[in-house]
Short mmCIF file of C-alpha atoms in Angstrom, two decimals:
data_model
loop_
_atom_site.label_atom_id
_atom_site.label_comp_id
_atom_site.label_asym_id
_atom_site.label_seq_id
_atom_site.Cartn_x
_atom_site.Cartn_y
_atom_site.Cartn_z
CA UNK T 1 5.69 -5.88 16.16
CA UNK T 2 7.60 -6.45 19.27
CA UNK T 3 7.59 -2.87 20.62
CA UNK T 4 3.79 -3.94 20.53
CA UNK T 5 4.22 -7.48 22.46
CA UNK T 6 6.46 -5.14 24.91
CA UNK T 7 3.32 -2.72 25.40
CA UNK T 8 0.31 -4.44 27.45
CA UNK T 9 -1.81 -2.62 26.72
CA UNK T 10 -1.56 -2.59 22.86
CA UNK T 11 -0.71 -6.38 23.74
CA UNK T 12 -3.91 -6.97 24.90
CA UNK T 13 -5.80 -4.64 21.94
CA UNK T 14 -3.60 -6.70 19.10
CA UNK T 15 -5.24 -10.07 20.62
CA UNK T 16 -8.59 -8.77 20.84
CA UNK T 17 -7.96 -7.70 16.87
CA UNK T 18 -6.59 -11.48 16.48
CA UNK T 19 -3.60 -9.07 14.72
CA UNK T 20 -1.06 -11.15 15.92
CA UNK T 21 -1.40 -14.84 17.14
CA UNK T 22 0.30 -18.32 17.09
CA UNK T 23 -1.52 -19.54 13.80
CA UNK T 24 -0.48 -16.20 12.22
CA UNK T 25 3.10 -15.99 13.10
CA UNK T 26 3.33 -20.06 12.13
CA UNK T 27 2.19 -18.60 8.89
CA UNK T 28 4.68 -15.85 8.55
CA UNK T 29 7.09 -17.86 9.51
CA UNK T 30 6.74 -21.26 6.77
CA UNK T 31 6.10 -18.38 4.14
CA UNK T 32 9.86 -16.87 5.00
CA UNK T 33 11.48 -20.25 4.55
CA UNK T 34 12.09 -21.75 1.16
CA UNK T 35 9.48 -22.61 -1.58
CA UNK T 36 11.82 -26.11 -1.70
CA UNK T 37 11.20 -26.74 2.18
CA UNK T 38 7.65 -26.26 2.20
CA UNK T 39 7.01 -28.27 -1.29
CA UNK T 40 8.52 -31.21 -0.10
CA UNK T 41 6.78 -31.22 3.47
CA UNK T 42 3.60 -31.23 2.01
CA UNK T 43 4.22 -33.53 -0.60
CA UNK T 44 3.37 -30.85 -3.38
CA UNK T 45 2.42 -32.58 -6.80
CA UNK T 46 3.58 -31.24 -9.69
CA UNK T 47 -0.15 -30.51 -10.88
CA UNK T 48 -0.38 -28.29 -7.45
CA UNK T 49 2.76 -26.54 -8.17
CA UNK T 50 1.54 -25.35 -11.69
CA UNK T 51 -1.73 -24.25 -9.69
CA UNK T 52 0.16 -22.52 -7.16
CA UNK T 53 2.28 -20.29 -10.39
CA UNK T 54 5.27 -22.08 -10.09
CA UNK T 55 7.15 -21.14 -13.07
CA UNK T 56 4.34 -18.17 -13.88
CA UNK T 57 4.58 -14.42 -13.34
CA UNK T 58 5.09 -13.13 -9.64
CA UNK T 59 2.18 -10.93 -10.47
CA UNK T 60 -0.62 -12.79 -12.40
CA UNK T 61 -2.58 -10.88 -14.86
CA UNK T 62 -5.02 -8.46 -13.87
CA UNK T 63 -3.06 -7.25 -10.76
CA UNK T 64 -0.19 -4.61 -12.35
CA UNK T 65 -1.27 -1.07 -11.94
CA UNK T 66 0.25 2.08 -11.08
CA UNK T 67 -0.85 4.96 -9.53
CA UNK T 68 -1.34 7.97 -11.65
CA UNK T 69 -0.04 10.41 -9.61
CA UNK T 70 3.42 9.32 -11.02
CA UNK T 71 2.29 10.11 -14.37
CA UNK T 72 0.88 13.57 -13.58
CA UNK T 73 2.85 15.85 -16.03
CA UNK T 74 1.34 13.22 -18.39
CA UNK T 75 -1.81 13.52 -17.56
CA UNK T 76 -2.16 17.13 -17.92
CA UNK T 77 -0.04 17.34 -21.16
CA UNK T 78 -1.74 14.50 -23.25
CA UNK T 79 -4.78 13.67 -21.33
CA UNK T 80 -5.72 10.45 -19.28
CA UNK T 81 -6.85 9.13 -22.77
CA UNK T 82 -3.22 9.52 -24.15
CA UNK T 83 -2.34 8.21 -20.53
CA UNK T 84 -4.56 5.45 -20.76
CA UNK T 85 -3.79 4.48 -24.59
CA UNK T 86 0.19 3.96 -23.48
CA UNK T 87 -0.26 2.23 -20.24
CA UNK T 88 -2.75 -0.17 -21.91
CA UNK T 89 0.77 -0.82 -24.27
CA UNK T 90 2.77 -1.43 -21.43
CA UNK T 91 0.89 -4.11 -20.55
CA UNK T 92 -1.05 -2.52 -17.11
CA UNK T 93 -4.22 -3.77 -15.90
CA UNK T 94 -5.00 -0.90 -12.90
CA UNK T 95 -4.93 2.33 -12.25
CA UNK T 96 -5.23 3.96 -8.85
CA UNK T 97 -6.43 7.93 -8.98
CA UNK T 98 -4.37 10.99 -7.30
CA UNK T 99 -7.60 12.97 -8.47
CA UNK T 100 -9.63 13.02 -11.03
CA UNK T 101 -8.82 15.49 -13.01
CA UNK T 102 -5.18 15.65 -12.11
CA UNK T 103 -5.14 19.55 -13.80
CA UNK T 104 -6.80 18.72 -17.07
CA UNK T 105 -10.15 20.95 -16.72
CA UNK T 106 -13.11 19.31 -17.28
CA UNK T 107 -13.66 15.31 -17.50
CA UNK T 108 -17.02 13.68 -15.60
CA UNK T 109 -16.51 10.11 -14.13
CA UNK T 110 -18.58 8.97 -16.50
CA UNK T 111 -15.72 9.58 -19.36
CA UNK T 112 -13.50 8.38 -16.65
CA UNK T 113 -14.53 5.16 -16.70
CA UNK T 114 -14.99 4.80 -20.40
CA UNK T 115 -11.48 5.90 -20.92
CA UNK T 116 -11.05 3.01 -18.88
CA UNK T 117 -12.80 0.42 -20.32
CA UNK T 118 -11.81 1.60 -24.01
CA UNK T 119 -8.27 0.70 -22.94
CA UNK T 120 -9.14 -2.52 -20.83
CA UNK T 121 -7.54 -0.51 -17.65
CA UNK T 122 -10.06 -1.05 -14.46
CA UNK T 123 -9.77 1.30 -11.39
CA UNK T 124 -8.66 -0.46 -8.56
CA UNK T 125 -8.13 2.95 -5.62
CA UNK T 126 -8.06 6.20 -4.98
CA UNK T 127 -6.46 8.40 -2.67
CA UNK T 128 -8.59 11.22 -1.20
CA UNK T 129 -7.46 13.77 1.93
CA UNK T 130 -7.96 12.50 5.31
CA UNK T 131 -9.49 15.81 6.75
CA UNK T 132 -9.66 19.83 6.23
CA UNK T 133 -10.24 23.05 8.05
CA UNK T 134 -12.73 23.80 5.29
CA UNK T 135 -15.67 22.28 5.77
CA UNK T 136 -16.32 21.85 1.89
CA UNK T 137 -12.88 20.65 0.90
CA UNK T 138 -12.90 16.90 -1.05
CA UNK T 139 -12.09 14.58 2.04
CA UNK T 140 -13.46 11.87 4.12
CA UNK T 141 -14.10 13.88 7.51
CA UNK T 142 -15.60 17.01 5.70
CA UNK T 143 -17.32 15.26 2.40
CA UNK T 144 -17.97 11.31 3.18
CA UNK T 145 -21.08 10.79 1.00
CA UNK T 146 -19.76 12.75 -1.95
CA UNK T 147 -16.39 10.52 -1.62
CA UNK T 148 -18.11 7.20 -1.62
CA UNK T 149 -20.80 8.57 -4.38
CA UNK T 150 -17.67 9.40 -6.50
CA UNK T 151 -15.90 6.33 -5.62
CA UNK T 152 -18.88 4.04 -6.83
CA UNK T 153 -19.59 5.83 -9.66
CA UNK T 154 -16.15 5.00 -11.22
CA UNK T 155 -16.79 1.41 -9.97
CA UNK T 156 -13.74 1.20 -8.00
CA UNK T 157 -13.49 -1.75 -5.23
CA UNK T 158 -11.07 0.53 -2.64
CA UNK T 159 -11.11 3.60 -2.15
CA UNK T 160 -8.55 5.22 0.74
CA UNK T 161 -6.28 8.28 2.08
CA UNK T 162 -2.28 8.58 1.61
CA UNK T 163 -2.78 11.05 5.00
CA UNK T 164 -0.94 9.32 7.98
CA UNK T 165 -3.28 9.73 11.10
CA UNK T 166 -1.73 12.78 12.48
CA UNK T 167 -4.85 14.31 12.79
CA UNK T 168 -4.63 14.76 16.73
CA UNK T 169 -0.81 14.76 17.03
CA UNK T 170 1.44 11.86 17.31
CA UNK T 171 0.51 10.41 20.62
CA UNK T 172 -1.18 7.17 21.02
CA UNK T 173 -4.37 8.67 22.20
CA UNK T 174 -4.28 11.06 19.42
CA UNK T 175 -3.52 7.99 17.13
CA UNK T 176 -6.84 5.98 18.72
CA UNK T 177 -8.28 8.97 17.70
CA UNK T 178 -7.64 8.65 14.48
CA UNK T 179 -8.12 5.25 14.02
CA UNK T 180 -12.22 5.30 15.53
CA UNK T 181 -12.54 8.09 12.73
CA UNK T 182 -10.72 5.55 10.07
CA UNK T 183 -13.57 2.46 11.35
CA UNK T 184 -16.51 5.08 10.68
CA UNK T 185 -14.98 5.48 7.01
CA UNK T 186 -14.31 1.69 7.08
CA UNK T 187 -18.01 0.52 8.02
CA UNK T 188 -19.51 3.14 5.54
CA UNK T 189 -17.19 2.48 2.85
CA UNK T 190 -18.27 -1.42 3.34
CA UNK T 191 -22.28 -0.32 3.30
CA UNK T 192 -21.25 0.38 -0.14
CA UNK T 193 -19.32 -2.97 -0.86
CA UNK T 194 -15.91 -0.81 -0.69
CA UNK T 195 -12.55 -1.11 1.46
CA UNK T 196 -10.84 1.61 2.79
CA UNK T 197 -7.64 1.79 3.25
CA UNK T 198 -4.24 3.79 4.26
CA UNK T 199 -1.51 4.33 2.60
CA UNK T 200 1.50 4.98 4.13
CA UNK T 201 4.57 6.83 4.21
CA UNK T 202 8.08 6.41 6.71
CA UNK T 203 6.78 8.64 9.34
CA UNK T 204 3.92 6.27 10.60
CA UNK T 205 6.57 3.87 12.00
CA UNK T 206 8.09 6.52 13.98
CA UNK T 207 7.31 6.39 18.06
CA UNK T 208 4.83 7.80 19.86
CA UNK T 209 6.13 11.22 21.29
CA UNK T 210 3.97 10.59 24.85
CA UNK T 211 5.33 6.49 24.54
CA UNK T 212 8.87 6.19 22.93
CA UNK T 213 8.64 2.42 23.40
CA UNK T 214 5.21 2.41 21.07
CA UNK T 215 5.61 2.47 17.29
CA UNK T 216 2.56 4.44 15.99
CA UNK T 217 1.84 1.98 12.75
CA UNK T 218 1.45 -1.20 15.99
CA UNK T 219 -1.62 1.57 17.03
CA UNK T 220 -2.96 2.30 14.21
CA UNK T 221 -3.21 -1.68 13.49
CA UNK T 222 -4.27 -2.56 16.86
CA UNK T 223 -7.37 0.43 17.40
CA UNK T 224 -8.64 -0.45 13.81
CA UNK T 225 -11.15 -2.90 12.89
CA UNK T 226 -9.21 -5.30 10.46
CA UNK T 227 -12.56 -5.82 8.84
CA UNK T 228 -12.76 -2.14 7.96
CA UNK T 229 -10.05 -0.40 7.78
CA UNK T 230 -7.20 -1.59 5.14
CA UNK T 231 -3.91 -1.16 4.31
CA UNK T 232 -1.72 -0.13 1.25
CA UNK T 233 1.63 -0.71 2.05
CA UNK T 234 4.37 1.92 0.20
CA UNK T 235 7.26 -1.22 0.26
CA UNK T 236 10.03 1.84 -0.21
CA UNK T 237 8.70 4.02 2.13
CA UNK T 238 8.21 1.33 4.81
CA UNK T 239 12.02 0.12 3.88
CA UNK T 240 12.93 3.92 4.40
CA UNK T 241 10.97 3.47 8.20
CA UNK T 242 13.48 0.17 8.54
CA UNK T 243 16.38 2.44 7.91
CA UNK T 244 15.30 5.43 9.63
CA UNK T 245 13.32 4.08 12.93
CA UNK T 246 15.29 0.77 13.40
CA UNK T 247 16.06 2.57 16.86
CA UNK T 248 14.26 4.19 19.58
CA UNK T 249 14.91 7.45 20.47
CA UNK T 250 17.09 6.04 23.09
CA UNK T 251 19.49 4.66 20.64
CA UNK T 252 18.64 0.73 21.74
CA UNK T 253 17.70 -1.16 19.02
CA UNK T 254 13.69 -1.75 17.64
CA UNK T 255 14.17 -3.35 13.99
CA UNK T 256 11.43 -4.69 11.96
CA UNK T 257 10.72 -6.27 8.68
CA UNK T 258 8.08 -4.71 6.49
CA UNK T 259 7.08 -7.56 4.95
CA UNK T 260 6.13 -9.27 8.63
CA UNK T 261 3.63 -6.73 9.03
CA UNK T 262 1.98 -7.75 5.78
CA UNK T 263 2.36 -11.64 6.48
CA UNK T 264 0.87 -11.58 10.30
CA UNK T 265 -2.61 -10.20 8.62
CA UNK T 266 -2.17 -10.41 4.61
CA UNK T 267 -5.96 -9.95 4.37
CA UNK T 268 -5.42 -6.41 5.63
CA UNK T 269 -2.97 -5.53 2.81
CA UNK T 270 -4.78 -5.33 -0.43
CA UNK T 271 -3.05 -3.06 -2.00
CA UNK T 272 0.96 -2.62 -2.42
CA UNK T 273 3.36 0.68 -3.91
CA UNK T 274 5.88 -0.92 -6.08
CA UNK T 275 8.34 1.56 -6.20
CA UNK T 276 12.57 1.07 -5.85
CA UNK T 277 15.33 2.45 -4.03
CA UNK T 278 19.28 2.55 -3.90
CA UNK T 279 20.50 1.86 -0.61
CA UNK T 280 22.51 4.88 0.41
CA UNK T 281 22.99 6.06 3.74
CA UNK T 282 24.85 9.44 2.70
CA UNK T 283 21.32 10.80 2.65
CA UNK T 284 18.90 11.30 5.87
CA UNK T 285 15.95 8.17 3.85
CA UNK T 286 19.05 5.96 3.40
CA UNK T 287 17.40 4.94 0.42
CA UNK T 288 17.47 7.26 -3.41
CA UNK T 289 14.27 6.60 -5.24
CA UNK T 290 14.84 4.80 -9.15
CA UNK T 291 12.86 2.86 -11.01
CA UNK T 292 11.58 -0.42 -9.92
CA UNK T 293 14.15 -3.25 -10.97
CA UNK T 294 17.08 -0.88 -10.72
CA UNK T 295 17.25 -0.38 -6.80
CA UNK T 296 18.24 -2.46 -3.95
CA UNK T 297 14.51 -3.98 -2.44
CA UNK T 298 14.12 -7.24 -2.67
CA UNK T 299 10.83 -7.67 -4.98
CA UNK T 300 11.42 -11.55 -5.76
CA UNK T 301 11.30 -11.97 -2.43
CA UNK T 302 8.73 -9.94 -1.23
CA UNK T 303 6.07 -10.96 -4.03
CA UNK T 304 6.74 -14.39 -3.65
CA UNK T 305 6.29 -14.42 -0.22
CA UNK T 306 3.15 -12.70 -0.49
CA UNK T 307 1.96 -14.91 -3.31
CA UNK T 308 1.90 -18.06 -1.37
CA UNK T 309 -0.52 -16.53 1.63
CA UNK T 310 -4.00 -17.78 1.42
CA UNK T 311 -5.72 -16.29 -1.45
CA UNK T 312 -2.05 -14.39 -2.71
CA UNK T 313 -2.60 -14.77 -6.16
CA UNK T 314 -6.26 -13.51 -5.78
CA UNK T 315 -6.70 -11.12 -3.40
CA UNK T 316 -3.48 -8.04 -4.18
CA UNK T 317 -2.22 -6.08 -6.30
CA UNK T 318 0.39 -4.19 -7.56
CA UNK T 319 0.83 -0.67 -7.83
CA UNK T 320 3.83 0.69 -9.50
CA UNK T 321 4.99 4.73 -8.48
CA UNK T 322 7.36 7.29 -8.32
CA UNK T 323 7.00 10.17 -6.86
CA UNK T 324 9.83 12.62 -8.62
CA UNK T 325 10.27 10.49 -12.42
CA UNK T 326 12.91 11.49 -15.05
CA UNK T 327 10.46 10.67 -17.31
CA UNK T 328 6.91 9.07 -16.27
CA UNK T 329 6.26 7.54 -19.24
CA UNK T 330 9.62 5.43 -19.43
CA UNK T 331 9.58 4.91 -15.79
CA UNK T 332 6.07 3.29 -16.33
CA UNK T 333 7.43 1.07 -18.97
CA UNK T 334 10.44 0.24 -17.70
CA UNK T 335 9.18 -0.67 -14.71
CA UNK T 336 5.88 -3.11 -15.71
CA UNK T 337 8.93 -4.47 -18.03
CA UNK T 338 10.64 -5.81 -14.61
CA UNK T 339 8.04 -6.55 -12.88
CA UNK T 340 6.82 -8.68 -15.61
CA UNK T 341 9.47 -10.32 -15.91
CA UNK T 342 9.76 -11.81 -13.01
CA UNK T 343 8.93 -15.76 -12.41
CA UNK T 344 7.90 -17.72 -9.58
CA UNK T 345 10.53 -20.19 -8.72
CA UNK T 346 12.98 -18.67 -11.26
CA UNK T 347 15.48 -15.57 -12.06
CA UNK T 348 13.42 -14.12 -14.18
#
């Protein structure tokens, strides 16, 4: 956020969002310092630690999903009921949509969301396009109504676009654009007791092409309405960014932590992509994609720190992917297996 804090102007929008302040950044910063620290300066009680999930999963029950576009050969070999049946085995509570028919022919919401609640799965998201050049293609600019109709119908609480506002080019203007288009699908979205949201990718961290000192994600943050338009952060994609946009353009440094972004304004992250990465700078992402528990991210830390905002435990969730799997079906396992596995306060 500093190349924000260096900007005026977006200064001066990110106050008027109440993105950044003092009481937020004293947040971010006691949630970055040690569980230990903070328990003893507020005199936590053993009863309040248990409260809190000291000792429980990272992610409570009811928040581990993954998004079914990792699964897709799946889907159209056995079927989202096959799908369904195994993930329910692995122990998943979500799944987030990439489609929904994902190339199987035929299937109404309606058998959708049985095949959901036969296998105690609920939909948490989908992703839908952004915009089109046909006016009758499935996205929010060209087909709002029948997006939100579909979206309710399945019953699902957020429903968003993996499209990175590059809808007008990748200048800030273009970006405000963008973003008074995303508060339109925000406020009706909301009508209909919905939040949308944006998923990301590394390129929205990149710099604005008409202001190299301006990241693009500090616009898109500051120009939308934080009670409107959410955020799914992809944690590899934005460590990618880290790797691949920790300069400017004029080689002087501009690093930032990911997980920053999600502490300043936690209510505006609902949703998370849990997916892993080897650190390896031999290739242009500096990161090879694996399967969550066998990469290099730090997902102790990052849950944990997420779990002790306000409302943590309650209000996010968990979405495991991968966008090029060996095999979907063992990296779904293998990875609800780590994440699982892991404690808060332990090793796990």
């Amino acid at each position: 956020m500093k190349r924000a804090q260096d900007n005026p102007e977006l200064a001066e929008t990110l106050r008027r969002r109440r993105f950044l302040g003092v009481a937020a950044g004293a947040t971010a910063a006691g949630l970055l310092g040690t569980g230990t620290a903070a328990a003893a300066q507020t005199g936590t009680t053993t009863a309040a630690s248990a409260q809190n999930g000291r000792g429980g999963p990272l992610v409570p029950r009811g928040h581990l999903g993954i998004q079914l576009y990792t699964l897709r050969d799946q889907v159209q070999s056995i079927g989202f009921a096959g799908v369904f049946e195994e993930l329910a085995r692995y122990g998943y509570d979500q799944v987030e949509f990439a489609g929904y028919t994902q190339g199987t022919g035929a299937i109404t919401l309606k058998q959708l969301k049985r095949l959901m609640r036969d296998n105690g799965l609920r939909g948490i998201g989908s992703h839908v396009g952004y915009y089109s050049d046909d006016p009758k293609a499935y996205t929010f600019a060209t087909n709002l109504t029948q997006v939100l109709d579909d979206a309710e119908a399945l019953g699902l609480p957020h429903v968003g676009t993996a499209s990175g506002p590059w809808r007008y080019g990748s200048t800030v203007d273009g970006w405000k654009r963008c973003a008074e288009e995303f508060n339109t699908y925000g406020a009706a979205a909301k009508a209909r007791g919905m939040k949308f949201y944006q998923h990301n990718h590394a390129e929205e961290f990149s710099f604005a092409t008409d202001r190299p000192d301006v990241r693009l994600y500090d616009v898109l943050l500051a120009e939308t309405d934080p009670e409107l338009v959410h955020l799914e952060m992809d944690i590899y994609w934005a460590y990618v960014a880290q790797y691949r946009f920790g300069k400017k353009a004029d080689g002087s440094p501009a690093p930032f932590e990911p997980l920053t972004y999600v502490l300043r304004a936690p209510h505006r992250y609902p949703l998370f992509h849990v997916k892993d990465g080897e650190h390896d700078e031999t290739v242009p992402d500096g990161y090879r994609m694996v399967d969550v528990g066998d990469g290099d991210i730090d997902y102790r830390r990052f849950l944990s720190a997420v779990g002790k905002t306000h409302g943590g435990r309650r209000d996010h969730h968990w979405m495991v992917e991968h966008d090029q799997p060996a095999d979907s079906l063992t990296t779904a396992r293998r990875s609800a297996r780590y994440l699982r596995s892991l404690r808060c306060g332990g090793r796990g």
